[in-house]
Coordinates of C-alpha atoms in Angstrom, one line a residue:
M1 CA 82.7 75.4 173.6
A2 CA 85.4 75.3 171.0
L3 CA 85.0 72.7 168.3
V4 CA 88.1 70.8 169.3
T5 CA 89.5 71.2 172.8
V6 CA 90.4 69.1 175.8
E7 CA 87.5 69.7 178.0
S8 CA 88.5 71.4 181.3
A9 CA 92.1 70.3 180.8
A10 CA 93.1 72.5 177.9
C11 CA 91.7 75.0 175.5
P12 CA 94.0 75.8 172.5
V13 CA 94.2 79.3 171.2
A14 CA 95.9 79.8 167.9
S15 CA 98.2 82.6 166.6
I16 CA 100.5 82.7 163.6
Q17 CA 104.2 83.2 163.3
C18 CA 105.0 84.3 159.8
D19 CA 107.1 86.7 157.7
E20 CA 104.9 87.3 154.6
D21 CA 105.6 89.3 151.6
D22 CA 102.9 91.9 151.0
N23 CA 102.2 90.4 147.5
L24 CA 102.0 86.8 148.7
F25 CA 98.3 86.3 148.1
E26 CA 97.8 88.5 145.1
S27 CA 95.4 86.2 143.3
S28 CA 92.8 87.5 140.7
A29 CA 89.8 85.4 141.7
S30 CA 86.4 86.2 142.9
M31 CA 83.9 84.3 145.0
S32 CA 80.1 84.7 145.4
R33 CA 78.7 86.2 148.6
P34 CA 78.1 83.7 151.5
S35 CA 74.4 83.8 150.9
H36 CA 75.0 82.3 147.5
W37 CA 76.0 79.0 149.2
D38 CA 72.9 79.1 151.4
E39 CA 70.8 79.4 148.3
I40 CA 72.5 76.4 146.8
F41 CA 72.0 74.3 149.9
E42 CA 68.3 75.2 150.2
R43 CA 67.8 74.4 146.5
E44 CA 69.5 71.0 146.9
R45 CA 67.4 70.4 150.1
E46 CA 64.2 71.1 148.1
T47 CA 65.1 69.1 145.0
G48 CA 67.1 66.3 146.6
D49 CA 69.7 66.7 143.9
L50 CA 73.1 66.7 145.6
E51 CA 75.8 68.3 143.4
E52 CA 79.3 66.8 143.0
W53 CA 81.4 70.0 143.3
Y54 CA 84.4 68.6 141.5
G55 CA 82.5 66.2 139.3
E56 CA 82.3 62.4 139.9
R57 CA 85.6 61.6 138.3
A58 CA 87.8 64.1 140.2
T59 CA 86.0 63.3 143.5
V60 CA 86.6 59.6 143.2
R61 CA 90.3 60.3 142.4
M62 CA 90.6 62.5 145.5
L63 CA 89.0 60.0 147.8
R64 CA 91.2 57.1 146.4
W65 CA 94.2 59.3 147.1
V66 CA 93.0 59.9 150.7
L67 CA 92.4 56.2 151.3
R68 CA 95.8 55.3 149.8
L69 CA 97.7 57.7 152.0
L70 CA 95.7 56.7 155.1
K71 CA 96.4 53.1 154.1
V72 CA 92.8 52.1 154.9
Q73 CA 92.6 49.6 152.1
D74 CA 95.9 48.1 153.3
G75 CA 94.4 47.1 156.6
A76 CA 95.4 50.2 158.6
K77 CA 93.0 51.2 161.4
P78 CA 90.8 54.0 160.1
C79 CA 91.0 57.3 162.0
T80 CA 88.4 60.0 162.7
L81 CA 88.1 62.3 159.6
L82 CA 86.7 65.8 159.5
D83 CA 85.3 67.3 156.3
V84 CA 86.0 71.1 156.6
G85 CA 83.3 72.9 154.7
T86 CA 81.2 69.8 154.2
G87 CA 78.5 71.5 152.0
N88 CA 75.9 68.8 151.1
G89 CA 78.0 66.0 152.8
R90 CA 78.3 64.1 149.5
V91 CA 82.1 63.5 149.9
L92 CA 81.6 61.9 153.3
C93 CA 78.7 59.8 152.0
R94 CA 80.9 58.5 149.1
L95 CA 83.6 57.5 151.7
A96 CA 81.0 55.6 153.7
E97 CA 79.5 53.8 150.6
D98 CA 80.7 50.3 149.8
H99 CA 82.3 50.1 153.2
M100 CA 85.3 52.2 152.1
Y101 CA 85.3 54.0 155.5
P102 CA 83.4 53.4 158.7
G103 CA 80.6 56.0 158.8
H104 CA 80.8 56.5 162.6
L105 CA 84.3 57.9 162.2
L106 CA 83.2 60.6 159.6
Y107 CA 82.3 64.1 160.7
G108 CA 81.4 67.3 158.7
V109 CA 81.3 71.0 159.6
D110 CA 80.1 74.0 157.7
Y111 CA 79.5 77.6 158.6
S112 CA 76.0 77.4 156.9
I113 CA 73.1 76.1 159.0
H114 CA 71.4 75.4 155.6
S115 CA 74.2 73.0 154.8
I116 CA 73.9 71.2 158.1
H117 CA 70.1 71.0 157.8
L118 CA 70.5 69.5 154.4
C119 CA 73.1 66.9 155.6
L120 CA 70.9 65.9 158.5
E121 CA 67.9 65.2 156.2
V122 CA 69.8 62.9 153.8
P123 CA 68.8 59.3 154.7
E124 CA 72.1 57.9 153.6
H125 CA 74.0 60.1 156.1
T126 CA 71.8 58.7 158.9
K127 CA 72.2 55.2 157.7
H128 CA 76.0 55.4 157.7
G129 CA 76.2 57.2 161.1
I130 CA 77.9 60.3 159.8
S131 CA 77.8 63.3 162.2
F132 CA 77.5 67.0 161.3
R133 CA 77.8 70.3 163.1
V134 CA 77.7 74.0 162.4
A135 CA 81.1 75.7 162.8
D136 CA 82.8 78.7 161.4
V137 CA 86.6 78.5 160.8
L138 CA 86.8 82.3 161.1
E139 CA 85.3 82.3 164.7
E140 CA 88.1 80.4 166.4
G141 CA 86.2 77.1 165.7
V142 CA 83.3 78.1 168.0
L143 CA 80.1 76.3 167.3
R144 CA 77.1 78.4 166.3
L145 CA 74.3 76.5 167.9
G146 CA 71.4 76.6 165.5
E147 CA 67.9 75.2 165.8
K148 CA 67.4 72.4 168.3
G149 CA 69.0 69.1 167.1
V150 CA 71.5 70.6 164.7
N151 CA 74.5 70.2 167.0
E152 CA 73.0 67.7 169.4
C153 CA 74.6 64.7 167.8
K154 CA 77.0 62.1 169.1
S155 CA 80.0 63.3 171.1
W156 CA 82.8 64.5 169.1
P157 CA 86.5 63.4 169.4
V158 CA 89.2 65.6 170.9
G159 CA 91.1 66.1 167.7
F160 CA 90.8 64.4 164.4
G161 CA 93.2 61.9 162.7
A162 CA 92.5 63.4 159.3
L163 CA 91.0 66.6 157.9
F164 CA 89.7 67.0 154.3
D165 CA 89.1 70.4 152.6
K166 CA 87.6 70.5 149.2
G167 CA 86.8 74.2 149.1
A168 CA 86.6 75.9 152.5
L169 CA 90.0 77.6 152.0
D170 CA 88.9 78.8 148.6
A171 CA 85.6 80.1 149.8
I172 CA 87.0 82.2 152.7
A173 CA 90.1 83.4 150.9
V174 CA 89.1 84.5 147.4
A175 CA 86.0 86.2 148.7
R176 CA 88.3 88.8 150.2
P177 CA 90.4 91.3 148.2
P178 CA 94.2 90.5 148.1
G179 CA 96.0 92.1 151.0
E180 CA 95.8 92.1 154.8
E181 CA 92.1 91.0 154.9
R182 CA 92.9 87.9 152.9
R183 CA 95.9 87.2 155.0
R184 CA 93.9 87.5 158.2
V185 CA 91.3 84.9 157.2
I186 CA 94.0 82.5 156.0
R187 CA 95.6 82.9 159.5
A188 CA 92.3 82.1 161.1
Y189 CA 91.8 79.1 158.8
L190 CA 95.3 77.7 159.8
G191 CA 94.4 78.2 163.4
F192 CA 91.2 76.2 163.0
I193 CA 93.1 73.4 161.3
A194 CA 95.7 73.3 164.0
R195 CA 93.1 73.1 166.8
S196 CA 91.2 70.5 164.9
A197 CA 94.3 68.3 164.7
W198 CA 95.3 68.9 168.3
R199 CA 94.5 65.7 170.3
G200 CA 95.8 66.6 173.7
E201 CA 99.0 66.0 175.5
G202 CA 98.6 62.3 175.7
E203 CA 98.1 61.9 172.0
R204 CA 100.6 64.4 170.6
E205 CA 103.6 62.0 170.4
G206 CA 101.5 59.6 168.3
E207 CA 100.7 59.7 164.7
A208 CA 100.4 63.2 163.3
A209 CA 97.1 64.2 161.9
W210 CA 96.6 64.3 158.1
L211 CA 95.4 67.3 156.2
F212 CA 94.2 67.1 152.6
V213 CA 93.8 70.5 150.9
N214 CA 92.0 70.8 147.5
S215 CA 91.8 74.2 145.7
V216 CA 90.6 75.5 142.4
N217 CA 91.6 79.1 143.0
F218 CA 95.2 78.7 144.3
T219 CA 98.2 77.1 142.6
P220 CA 100.2 74.4 144.4
A221 CA 102.9 77.0 145.0
E222 CA 100.4 79.4 146.6
V223 CA 99.1 76.7 148.8
R224 CA 102.6 75.8 149.9
Q225 CA 103.3 79.5 150.8
M226 CA 100.2 79.5 153.0
F227 CA 101.2 76.3 154.9
S228 CA 104.8 77.4 155.4
Q229 CA 103.5 79.4 158.4
R230 CA 103.6 77.9 161.9
V231 CA 100.7 78.0 164.3
E232 CA 101.1 78.4 168.0
L233 CA 98.6 76.6 170.3
E234 CA 98.4 77.6 174.0
E235 CA 97.2 75.0 176.5
C236 CA 95.3 76.5 179.4
P237 CA 96.9 75.6 182.7
R238 CA 95.3 72.7 184.5
D239 CA 95.4 74.5 187.9
E240 CA 94.6 78.1 188.8
G241 CA 97.8 80.1 188.6
G242 CA 99.6 77.4 186.7
E243 CA 101.8 78.0 183.7
A244 CA 100.2 77.7 180.2
K245 CA 102.1 75.4 177.8
K246 CA 102.6 76.4 174.2
W247 CA 103.1 74.2 171.2
L248 CA 104.2 75.1 167.7
V249 CA 102.4 73.4 164.8
R250 CA 104.0 73.0 161.4
F251 CA 102.5 71.6 158.2
E252 CA 104.8 69.1 156.5
E253 CA 104.0 68.3 152.9
V254 CA 103.8 64.6 152.2
D255 CA 102.2 64.2 148.7
E256 CA 100.6 66.0 145.8
L257 CA 97.8 64.5 143.7
M258 CA 98.3 65.4 140.0
H259 CA 95.1 66.5 138.2
E260 CA 94.3 67.2 134.6
S261 CA 96.8 69.9 133.2
L262 CA 96.2 72.8 130.9
Q263 CA 98.5 75.3 129.1
F264 CA 98.0 79.0 128.7
G265 CA 100.5 81.5 127.5
G266 CA 103.2 78.9 127.4
V267 CA 102.7 78.1 131.1
V268 CA 101.5 74.6 132.1
G269 CA 99.1 74.5 135.1
T270 CA 96.6 72.2 136.7
T271 CA 92.8 72.5 137.1
V272 CA 92.9 71.6 140.8
S273 CA 95.6 71.8 143.5
S274 CA 95.6 68.9 145.9
L275 CA 98.3 68.7 148.6
A276 CA 98.6 66.3 151.6
Y277 CA 100.2 67.5 154.8
R278 CA 101.0 66.1 158.3
C279 CA 100.3 68.4 161.2
I280 CA 103.4 68.2 163.4
F281 CA 103.3 69.4 167.0
D282 CA 106.7 70.6 168.3

């Protein structure tokens, strides 16, 4: 079963429409092998010391930014929120603390079963009702069922009102050399995001889903280039022999969170790129 589909009624499949320059993603960055993250999660599981990936100050600023745009603190009804690449689940726990966000509306996915085992063993996550599953954005969102109980949690919504990425895009993109391989995984990532935001035909005309992207490896301009692509979702026909519907998804930038700046070689940059998008279905 795909992570986010309309059961029996629809099963979105994503493809990308884009005209990319061959040098679009030429970025001189490196990323440790995937097993590096497994080792980190296992160490945190053993020690109980959950790392703040961006540091406490930057993380708090990011979450205040998310809450401000979602207008949760202004009385707006909270939506379901998916943490893409949840890691140790610390960001979701912070959201649930002090009643900032209802825990039962918070969900986290990660490709690493070590990550999900860690998240399921943290007492605070259980207390707040946060839900976790194993999923790989490069496998069309298909769940990798791990040991018993890992993905046997509460039922998941068909589409999410908001998606938060604090490093999944970085991890999958910079681990590949610049060129076609990197472009391929970015296309897969965008397809995963589109499917995760797809709420079915009855929901599509409502509020567009939010996407909050945070990167330490790509500049805001590079992130904008990636999200200038459109994603096509195909809805499987309801009846045998019926015609499949197709929907184009575009990512409309709404806001940018300004972080600490630095200057090198006369060029001013930022330590983190944080952009907010709405996922628009046409």
